[in-house]
Short mmCIF file of C-alpha atoms and ligand atoms in Angstrom, two decimals:
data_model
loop_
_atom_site.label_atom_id
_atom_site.label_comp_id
_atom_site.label_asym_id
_atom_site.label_seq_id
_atom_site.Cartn_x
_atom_site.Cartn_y
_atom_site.Cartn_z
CA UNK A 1 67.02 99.29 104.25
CA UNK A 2 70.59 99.90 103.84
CA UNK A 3 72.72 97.10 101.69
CA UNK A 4 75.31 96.00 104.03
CA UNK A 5 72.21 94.56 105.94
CA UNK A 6 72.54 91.85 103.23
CA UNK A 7 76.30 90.78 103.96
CA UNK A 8 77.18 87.51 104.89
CA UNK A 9 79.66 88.46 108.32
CA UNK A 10 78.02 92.13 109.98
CA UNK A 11 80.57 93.59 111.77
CA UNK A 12 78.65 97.18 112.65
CA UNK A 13 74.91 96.47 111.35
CA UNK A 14 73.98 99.82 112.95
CA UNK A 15 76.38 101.66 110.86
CA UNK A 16 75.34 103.80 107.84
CA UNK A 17 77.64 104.40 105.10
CA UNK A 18 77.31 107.50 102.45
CA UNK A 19 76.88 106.71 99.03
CA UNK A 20 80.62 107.39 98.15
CA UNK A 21 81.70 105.20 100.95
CA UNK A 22 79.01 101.95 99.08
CA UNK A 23 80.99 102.57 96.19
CA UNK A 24 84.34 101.63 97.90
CA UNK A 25 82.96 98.47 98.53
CA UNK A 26 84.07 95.21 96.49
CA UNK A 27 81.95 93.44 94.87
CA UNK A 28 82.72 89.25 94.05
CA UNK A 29 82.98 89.30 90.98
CA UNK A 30 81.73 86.20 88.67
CA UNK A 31 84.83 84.06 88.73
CA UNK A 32 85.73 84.85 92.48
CA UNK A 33 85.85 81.83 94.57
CA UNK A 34 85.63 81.87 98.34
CA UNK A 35 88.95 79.93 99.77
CA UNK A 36 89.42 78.27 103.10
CA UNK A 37 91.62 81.14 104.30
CA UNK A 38 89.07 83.83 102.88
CA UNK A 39 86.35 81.83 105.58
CA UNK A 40 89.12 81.67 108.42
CA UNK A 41 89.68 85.33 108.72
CA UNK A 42 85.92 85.97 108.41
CA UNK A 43 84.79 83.85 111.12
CA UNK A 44 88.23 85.35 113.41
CA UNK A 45 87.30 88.63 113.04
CA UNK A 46 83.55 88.24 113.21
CA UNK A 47 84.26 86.13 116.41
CA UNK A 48 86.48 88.45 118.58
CA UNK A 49 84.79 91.66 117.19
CA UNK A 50 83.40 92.79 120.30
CA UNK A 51 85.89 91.22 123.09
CA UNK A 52 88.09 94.24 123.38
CA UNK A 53 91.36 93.85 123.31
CA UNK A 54 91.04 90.61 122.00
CA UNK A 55 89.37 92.02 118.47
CA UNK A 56 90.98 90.63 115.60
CA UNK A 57 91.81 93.71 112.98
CA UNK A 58 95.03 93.65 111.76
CA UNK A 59 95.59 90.75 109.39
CA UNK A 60 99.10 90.00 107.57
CA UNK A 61 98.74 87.81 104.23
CA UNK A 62 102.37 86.29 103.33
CA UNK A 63 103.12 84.38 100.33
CA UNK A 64 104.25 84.96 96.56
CA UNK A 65 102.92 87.18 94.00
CA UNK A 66 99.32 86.19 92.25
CA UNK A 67 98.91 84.00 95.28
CA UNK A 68 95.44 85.50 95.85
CA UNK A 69 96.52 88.28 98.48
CA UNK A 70 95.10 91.38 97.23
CA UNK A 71 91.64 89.40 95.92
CA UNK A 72 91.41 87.95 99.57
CA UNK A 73 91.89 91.67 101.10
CA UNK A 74 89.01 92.53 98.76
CA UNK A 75 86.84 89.70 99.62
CA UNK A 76 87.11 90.65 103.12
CA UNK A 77 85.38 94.06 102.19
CA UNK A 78 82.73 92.38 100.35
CA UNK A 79 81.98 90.26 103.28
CA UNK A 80 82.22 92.45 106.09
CA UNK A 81 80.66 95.37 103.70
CA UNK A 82 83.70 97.58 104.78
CA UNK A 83 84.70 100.37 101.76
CA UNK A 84 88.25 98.52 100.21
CA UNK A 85 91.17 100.73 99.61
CA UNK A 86 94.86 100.50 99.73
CA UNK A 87 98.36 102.43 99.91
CA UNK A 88 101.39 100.64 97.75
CA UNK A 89 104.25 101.20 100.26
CA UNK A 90 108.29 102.04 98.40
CA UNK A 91 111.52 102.60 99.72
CA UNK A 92 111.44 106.03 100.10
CA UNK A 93 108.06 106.39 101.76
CA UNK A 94 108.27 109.61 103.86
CA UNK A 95 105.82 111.14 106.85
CA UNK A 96 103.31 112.81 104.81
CA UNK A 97 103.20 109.46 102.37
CA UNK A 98 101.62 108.18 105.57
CA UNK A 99 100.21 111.37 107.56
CA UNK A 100 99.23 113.05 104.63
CA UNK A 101 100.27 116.62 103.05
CA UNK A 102 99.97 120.13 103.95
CA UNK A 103 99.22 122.93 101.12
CA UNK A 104 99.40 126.38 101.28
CA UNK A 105 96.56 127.69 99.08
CA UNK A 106 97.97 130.40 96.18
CA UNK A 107 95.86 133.20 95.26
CA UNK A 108 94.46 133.51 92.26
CA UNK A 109 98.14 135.65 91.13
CA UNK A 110 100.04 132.91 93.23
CA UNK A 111 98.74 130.10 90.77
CA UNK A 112 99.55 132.05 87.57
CA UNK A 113 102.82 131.86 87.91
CA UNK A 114 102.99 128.24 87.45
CA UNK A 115 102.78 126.03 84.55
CA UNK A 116 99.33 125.21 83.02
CA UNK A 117 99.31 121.50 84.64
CA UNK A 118 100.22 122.51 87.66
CA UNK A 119 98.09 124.69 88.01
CA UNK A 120 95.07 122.62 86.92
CA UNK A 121 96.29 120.02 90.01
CA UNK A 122 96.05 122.37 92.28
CA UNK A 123 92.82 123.54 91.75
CA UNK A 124 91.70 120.13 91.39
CA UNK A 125 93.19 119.74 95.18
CA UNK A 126 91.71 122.80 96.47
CA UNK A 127 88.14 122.18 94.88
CA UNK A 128 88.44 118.86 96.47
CA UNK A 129 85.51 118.07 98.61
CA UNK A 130 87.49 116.03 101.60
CA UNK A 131 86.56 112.89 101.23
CA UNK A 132 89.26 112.04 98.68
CA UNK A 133 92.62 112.23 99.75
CA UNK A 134 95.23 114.23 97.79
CA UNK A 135 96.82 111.28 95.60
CA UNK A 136 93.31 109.89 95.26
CA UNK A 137 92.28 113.34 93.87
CA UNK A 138 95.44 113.28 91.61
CA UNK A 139 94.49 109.83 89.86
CA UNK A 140 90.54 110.32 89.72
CA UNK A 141 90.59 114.00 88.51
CA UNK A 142 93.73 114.13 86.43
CA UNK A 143 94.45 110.29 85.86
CA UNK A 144 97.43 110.17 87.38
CA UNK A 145 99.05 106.25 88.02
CA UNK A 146 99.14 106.38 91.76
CA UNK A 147 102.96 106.00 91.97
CA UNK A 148 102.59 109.14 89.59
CA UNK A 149 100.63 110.83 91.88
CA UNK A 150 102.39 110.37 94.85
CA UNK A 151 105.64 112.21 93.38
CA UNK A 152 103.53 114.89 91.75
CA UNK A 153 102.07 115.88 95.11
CA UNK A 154 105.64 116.08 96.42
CA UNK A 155 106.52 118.07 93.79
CA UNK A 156 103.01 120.46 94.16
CA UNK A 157 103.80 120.49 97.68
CA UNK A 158 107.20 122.08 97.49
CA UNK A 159 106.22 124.74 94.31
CA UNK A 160 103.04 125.93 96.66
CA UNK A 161 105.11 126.63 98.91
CA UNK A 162 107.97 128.34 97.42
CA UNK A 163 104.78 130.60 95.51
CA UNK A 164 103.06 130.87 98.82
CA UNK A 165 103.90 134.99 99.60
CA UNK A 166 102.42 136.96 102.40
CA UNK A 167 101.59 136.03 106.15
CA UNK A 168 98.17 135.54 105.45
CA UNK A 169 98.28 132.44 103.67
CA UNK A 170 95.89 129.93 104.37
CA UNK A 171 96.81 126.21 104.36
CA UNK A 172 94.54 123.59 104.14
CA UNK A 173 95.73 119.34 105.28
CA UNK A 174 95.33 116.67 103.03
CA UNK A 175 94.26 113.00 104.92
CA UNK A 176 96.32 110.14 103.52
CA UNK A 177 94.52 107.01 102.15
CA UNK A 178 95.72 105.48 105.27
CA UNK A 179 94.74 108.13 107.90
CA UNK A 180 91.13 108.37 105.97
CA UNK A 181 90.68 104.20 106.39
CA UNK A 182 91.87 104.77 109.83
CA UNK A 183 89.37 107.40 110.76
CA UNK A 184 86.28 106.54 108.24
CA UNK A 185 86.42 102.80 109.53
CA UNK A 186 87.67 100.94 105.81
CA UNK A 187 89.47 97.93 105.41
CA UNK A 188 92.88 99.56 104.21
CA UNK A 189 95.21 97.15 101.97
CA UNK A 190 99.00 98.18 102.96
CA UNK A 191 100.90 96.66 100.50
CA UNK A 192 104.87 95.87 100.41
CA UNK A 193 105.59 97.47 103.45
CA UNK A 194 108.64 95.96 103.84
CA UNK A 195 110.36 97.83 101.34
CA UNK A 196 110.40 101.21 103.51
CA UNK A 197 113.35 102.11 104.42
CA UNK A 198 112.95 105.40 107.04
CA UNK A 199 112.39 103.82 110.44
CA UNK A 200 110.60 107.12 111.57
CA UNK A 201 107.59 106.25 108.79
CA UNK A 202 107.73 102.75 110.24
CA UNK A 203 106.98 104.00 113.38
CA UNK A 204 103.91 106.18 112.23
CA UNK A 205 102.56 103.23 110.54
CA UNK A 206 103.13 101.12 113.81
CA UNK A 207 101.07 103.80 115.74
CA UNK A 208 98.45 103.59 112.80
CA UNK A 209 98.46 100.02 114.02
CA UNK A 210 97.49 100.28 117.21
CA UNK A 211 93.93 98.82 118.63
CA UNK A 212 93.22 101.38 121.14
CA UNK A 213 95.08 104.20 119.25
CA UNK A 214 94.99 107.81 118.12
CA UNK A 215 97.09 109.99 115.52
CA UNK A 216 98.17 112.70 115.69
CA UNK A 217 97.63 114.94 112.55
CA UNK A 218 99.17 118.72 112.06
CA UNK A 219 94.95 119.91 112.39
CA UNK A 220 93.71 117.46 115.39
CA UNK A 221 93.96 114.44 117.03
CA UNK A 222 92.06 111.11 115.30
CA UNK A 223 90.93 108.08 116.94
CA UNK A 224 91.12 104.31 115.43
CA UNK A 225 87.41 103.74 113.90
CA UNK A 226 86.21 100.43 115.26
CA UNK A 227 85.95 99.64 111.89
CA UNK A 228 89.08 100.05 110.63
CA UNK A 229 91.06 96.54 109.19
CA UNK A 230 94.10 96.68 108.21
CA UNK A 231 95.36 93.62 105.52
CA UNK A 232 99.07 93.74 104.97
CA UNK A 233 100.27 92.06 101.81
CA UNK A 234 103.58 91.01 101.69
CA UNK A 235 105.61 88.88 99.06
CA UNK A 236 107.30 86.36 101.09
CA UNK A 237 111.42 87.49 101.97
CA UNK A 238 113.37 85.90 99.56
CA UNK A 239 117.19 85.90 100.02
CA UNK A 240 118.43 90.10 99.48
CA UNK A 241 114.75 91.06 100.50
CA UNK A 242 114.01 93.20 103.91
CA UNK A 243 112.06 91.40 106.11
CA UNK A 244 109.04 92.91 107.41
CA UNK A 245 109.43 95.08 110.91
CA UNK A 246 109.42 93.08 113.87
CA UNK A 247 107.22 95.63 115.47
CA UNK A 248 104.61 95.96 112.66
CA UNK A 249 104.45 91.98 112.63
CA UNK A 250 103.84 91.93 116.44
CA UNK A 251 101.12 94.14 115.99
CA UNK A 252 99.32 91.70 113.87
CA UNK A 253 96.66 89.38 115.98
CA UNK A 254 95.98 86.94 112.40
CA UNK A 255 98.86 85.84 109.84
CA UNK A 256 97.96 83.98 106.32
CA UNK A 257 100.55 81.93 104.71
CA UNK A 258 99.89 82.21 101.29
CA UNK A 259 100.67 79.47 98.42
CA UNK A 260 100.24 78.43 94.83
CA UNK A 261 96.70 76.90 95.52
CA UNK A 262 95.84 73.28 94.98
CA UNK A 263 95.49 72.04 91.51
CA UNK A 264 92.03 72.04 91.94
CA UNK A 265 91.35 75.86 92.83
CA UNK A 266 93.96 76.08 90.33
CA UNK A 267 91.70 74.50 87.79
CA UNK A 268 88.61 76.13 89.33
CA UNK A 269 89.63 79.56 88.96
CA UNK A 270 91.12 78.92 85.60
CA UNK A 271 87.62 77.96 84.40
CA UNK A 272 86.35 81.00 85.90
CA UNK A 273 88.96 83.59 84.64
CA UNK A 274 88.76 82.17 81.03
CA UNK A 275 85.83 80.24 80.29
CA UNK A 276 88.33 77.43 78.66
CA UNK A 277 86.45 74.07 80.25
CA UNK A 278 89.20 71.50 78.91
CA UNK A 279 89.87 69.81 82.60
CA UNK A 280 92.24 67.23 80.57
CA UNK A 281 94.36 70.25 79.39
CA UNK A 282 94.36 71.85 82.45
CA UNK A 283 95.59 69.63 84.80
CA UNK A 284 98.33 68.78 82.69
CA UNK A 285 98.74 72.63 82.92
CA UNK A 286 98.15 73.22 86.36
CA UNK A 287 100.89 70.52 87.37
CA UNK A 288 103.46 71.94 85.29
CA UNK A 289 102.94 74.99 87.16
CA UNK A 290 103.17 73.92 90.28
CA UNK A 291 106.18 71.57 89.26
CA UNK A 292 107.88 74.87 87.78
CA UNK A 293 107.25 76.94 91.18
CA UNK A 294 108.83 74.65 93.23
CA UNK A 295 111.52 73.81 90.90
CA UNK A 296 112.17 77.60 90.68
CA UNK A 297 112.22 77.89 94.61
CA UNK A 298 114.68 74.70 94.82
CA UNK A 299 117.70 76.24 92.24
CA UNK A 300 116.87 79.71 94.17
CA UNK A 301 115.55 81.07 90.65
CA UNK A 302 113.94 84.66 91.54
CA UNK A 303 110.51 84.68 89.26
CA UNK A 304 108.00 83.08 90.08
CA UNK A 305 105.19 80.71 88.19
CA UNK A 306 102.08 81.65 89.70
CA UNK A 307 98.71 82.16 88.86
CA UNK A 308 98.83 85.00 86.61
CA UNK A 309 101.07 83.24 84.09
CA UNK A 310 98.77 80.11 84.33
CA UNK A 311 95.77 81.88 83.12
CA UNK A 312 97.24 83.78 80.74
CA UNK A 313 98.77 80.67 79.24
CA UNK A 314 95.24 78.83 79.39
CA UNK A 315 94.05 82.00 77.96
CA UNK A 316 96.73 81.60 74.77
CA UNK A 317 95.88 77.95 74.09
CA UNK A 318 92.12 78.86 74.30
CA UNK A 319 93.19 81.21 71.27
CA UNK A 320 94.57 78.55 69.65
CA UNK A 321 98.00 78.81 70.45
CA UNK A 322 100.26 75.52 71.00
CA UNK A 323 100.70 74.62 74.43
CA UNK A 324 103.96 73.84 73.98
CA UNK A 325 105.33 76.94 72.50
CA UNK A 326 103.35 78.78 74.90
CA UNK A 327 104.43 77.20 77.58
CA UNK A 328 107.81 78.99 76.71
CA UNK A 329 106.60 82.78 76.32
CA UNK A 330 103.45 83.00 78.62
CA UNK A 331 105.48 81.23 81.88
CA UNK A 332 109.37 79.83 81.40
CA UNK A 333 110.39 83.39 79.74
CA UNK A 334 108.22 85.37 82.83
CA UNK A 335 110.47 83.10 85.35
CA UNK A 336 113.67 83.81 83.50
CA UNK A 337 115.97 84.04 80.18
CA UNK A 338 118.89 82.30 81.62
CA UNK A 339 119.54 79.24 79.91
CA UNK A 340 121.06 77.79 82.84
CA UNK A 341 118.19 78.08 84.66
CA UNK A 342 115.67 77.00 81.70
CA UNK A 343 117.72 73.89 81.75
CA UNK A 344 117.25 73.28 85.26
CA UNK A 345 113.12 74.45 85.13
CA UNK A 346 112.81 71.91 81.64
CA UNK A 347 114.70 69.03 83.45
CA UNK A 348 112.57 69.22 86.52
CA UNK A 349 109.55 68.81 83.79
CA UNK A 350 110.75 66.02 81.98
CA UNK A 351 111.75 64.15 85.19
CA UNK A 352 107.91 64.07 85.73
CA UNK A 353 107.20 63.02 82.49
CA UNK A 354 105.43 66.17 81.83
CA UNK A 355 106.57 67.80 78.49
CA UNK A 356 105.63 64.22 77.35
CA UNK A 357 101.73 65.01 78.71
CA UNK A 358 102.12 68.77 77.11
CA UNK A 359 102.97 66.92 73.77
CA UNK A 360 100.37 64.69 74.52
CA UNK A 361 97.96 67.11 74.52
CA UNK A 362 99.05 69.41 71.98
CA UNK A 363 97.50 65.97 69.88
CA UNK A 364 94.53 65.76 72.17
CA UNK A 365 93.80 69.50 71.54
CA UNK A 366 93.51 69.38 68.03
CA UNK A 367 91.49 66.04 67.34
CA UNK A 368 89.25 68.08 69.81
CA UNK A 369 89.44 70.94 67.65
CA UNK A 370 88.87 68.74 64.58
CA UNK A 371 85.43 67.11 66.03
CA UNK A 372 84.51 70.58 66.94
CA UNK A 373 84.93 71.93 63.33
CA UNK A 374 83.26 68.93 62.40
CA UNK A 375 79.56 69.35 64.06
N1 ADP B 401 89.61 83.45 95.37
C1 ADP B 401 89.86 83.64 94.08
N2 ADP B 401 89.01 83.19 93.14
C2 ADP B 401 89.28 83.39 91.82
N3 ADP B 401 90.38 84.00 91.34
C3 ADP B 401 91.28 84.47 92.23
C4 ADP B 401 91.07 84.31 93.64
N4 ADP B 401 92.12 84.86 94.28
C5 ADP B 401 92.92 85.37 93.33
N5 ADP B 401 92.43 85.12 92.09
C6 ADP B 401 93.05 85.56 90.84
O1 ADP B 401 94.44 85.27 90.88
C7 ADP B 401 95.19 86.37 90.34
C8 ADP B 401 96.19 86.86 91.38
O2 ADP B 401 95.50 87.34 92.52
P1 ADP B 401 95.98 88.59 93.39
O3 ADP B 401 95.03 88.75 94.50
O4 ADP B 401 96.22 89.78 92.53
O5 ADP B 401 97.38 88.03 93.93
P2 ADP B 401 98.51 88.75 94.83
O6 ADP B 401 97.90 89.99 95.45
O7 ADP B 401 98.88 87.73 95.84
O8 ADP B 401 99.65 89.05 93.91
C9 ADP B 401 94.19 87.43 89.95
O9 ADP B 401 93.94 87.31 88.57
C10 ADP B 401 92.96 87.08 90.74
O10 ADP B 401 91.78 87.51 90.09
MG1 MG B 402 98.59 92.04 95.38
#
């Protein structure tokens, strides 16, 4: 009995994946908790999966950062027991960034010319065993940050071949994260990519995009896995920002808006993340950030209060800290230092009356504290 038998949305139940392959897929973790949008997009895709070209597998999730985008995209892969992986698109994404990278191999003489660490990632890229692809290689084997990889494989790519000698050298191709998702049948995050800039890498992507399609690689020709979902991420285009490609959003068939949740899931996930169980405290905290975010949005201030500042501030004041001081270093100072726009983010708070409720509280806190200390 194989484990994706046990999912809660089977996509392919006759499929068998390898070992490696059960390892790529997400687990929930503890404090995960399923949202309405996570159910949508199961119950699309699960619905259309076998009506041709009306199959649902190219998903676009919109919305600010820490709005849940990248935990959705991995939820998905837990449900559908699809292996999770994803490419972080920048500006100056070129062919092989998508494609993937050719390598002549050096001999033995070839590679001791180099210098000791380039050497070693070399060999680490020849020894690999395929299933990784080259910047996957980089940051298991050598611990390489993946934006560090990506540059260092440039870089190996051009000093192979300026020590490649001879007319008998051998080169081998190196899959892309994408192209391996595309042709393994993962669910592929493809994050930010708005920000490239080289319409010729837009249009490989587009092509990776395609239902019915194939690429075409420098060693063969791949199909599309039926498998394969593909879960943009995108922050949503604030003023200065590049859109995202008309072309790539027409080839989407299912588009998320994505928001600061309720105050509730707010609250919920809080509890989860931290283990703090004050619901008094954190609704006072949970409505100042929501008040801030849209205060922020209103006076066209660039940072954002989301999520991740909320639980780290719940996290501080669950260490003891005061909520009011916190309030300034764990989310005002992440949204900006201007004190033209702190002025503007404190007055929308004290029109609601709530740095009156965070004082409030800061009381509330300690007699709790107090009657704690006290049994
Ligand atoms: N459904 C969820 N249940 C619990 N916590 C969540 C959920 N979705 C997101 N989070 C938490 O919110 C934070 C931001 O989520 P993330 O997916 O990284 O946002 P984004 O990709 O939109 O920037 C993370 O700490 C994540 O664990
Ligand atoms: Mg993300």
């Amino acid at each position: 009995m194989n484990e994706q038998q046990s999912t809660l949305y089977a996509l392919s139940p006759e499929r068998l994946l390898t070992k490696e392959e059960r390892a790529l897929i997400w687990n929930k973790s503890q404090s995960h908790k399923d949202s309405e949008q996570e159910r949508r997009i199961s119950e699309e895709i699960v619905r259309n999966w076998n009506r041709g070209e009306m199959k649902i597998a190219n998903i676009l999730l919109e919305g600010d950062a820490g709005t849940g985008k990248t935990q959705l995209a991995k939820a998905l892969s837990a449900n559908f027991g699809l292996p999770y992986t994803k490419v972080t698109c920048f500006a100056d994404m070129d062919k092989s960034d998508i494609i993937g990278a050719i390598l002549p191999v050096l001999s033995t003489e070839g590679l001791e010319q180099l210098e000791l660490n380039d050497q070693a990632a070399l060999k680490a890229l020849y020894e690999g065993d395929g299933f990784q692809s080259a910047t996957a290689i980089l940051t298991s084997v050598l611990k390489f940050t993946p934006e560090e990889a990506v540059s260092k494989l440039k870089q190996l790519m051009k000093l192979a071949n300026d020590h490649a000698e001879g007319e008998n050298v051998e080169y081998r191709f190196y899959p892309s994260e994408i192209v391996r998702a595309y042709q393994h049948g993962y669910l592929l995050e493809i994050q930010e990519p708005n920000v490239i800039r080289d319409a010729a890498v837009l249009m490989a992507l587009n092509s990776a995009l395609e239902l019915d399609g194939s690429l075409n690689l420098p060693t063969e020709v791949i199909r599309r896995h039926p498998d394969f979902i593909v879960v943009i991420t995108t922050n949503r285009s604030y003023a200065g920002a590049r859109p995202l490609n008309e072309a790539l959003r027409d080839r989407i068939q299912h588009a998320e808006k994505m928001d600061l949740p309720t105050k509730e899931v707010m609250v919920e996930r809080a509890i989860a993340k931290t283990g703090y169980q004050d619901e008094q405290v954190l609704d006072v905290l949970a409505k100042i950030i929501i008040t801030l975010d849209k205060a922020a949005r209103a006076n066209a201030i660039k940072g954002v209060a989301g999520m991740r500042s909320f639980f780290y501030w719940v996290d501080a004041i669950a260490g003891g800290a005061s909520a009011k001081e916190s309030l300034y270093y764990k989310v005002i100072y992440k949204i900006t230092t201007d004190s033209d726009e702190i002025k503007l983010l404190e007055d929308a708070l004290n029109l609601e009356g709530l740095i009156k409720s965070l004082e409030q509280l800061e009381d509330h806190v300690k007699k709790n504290e107090k009657s704690m200390r006290s049994k």
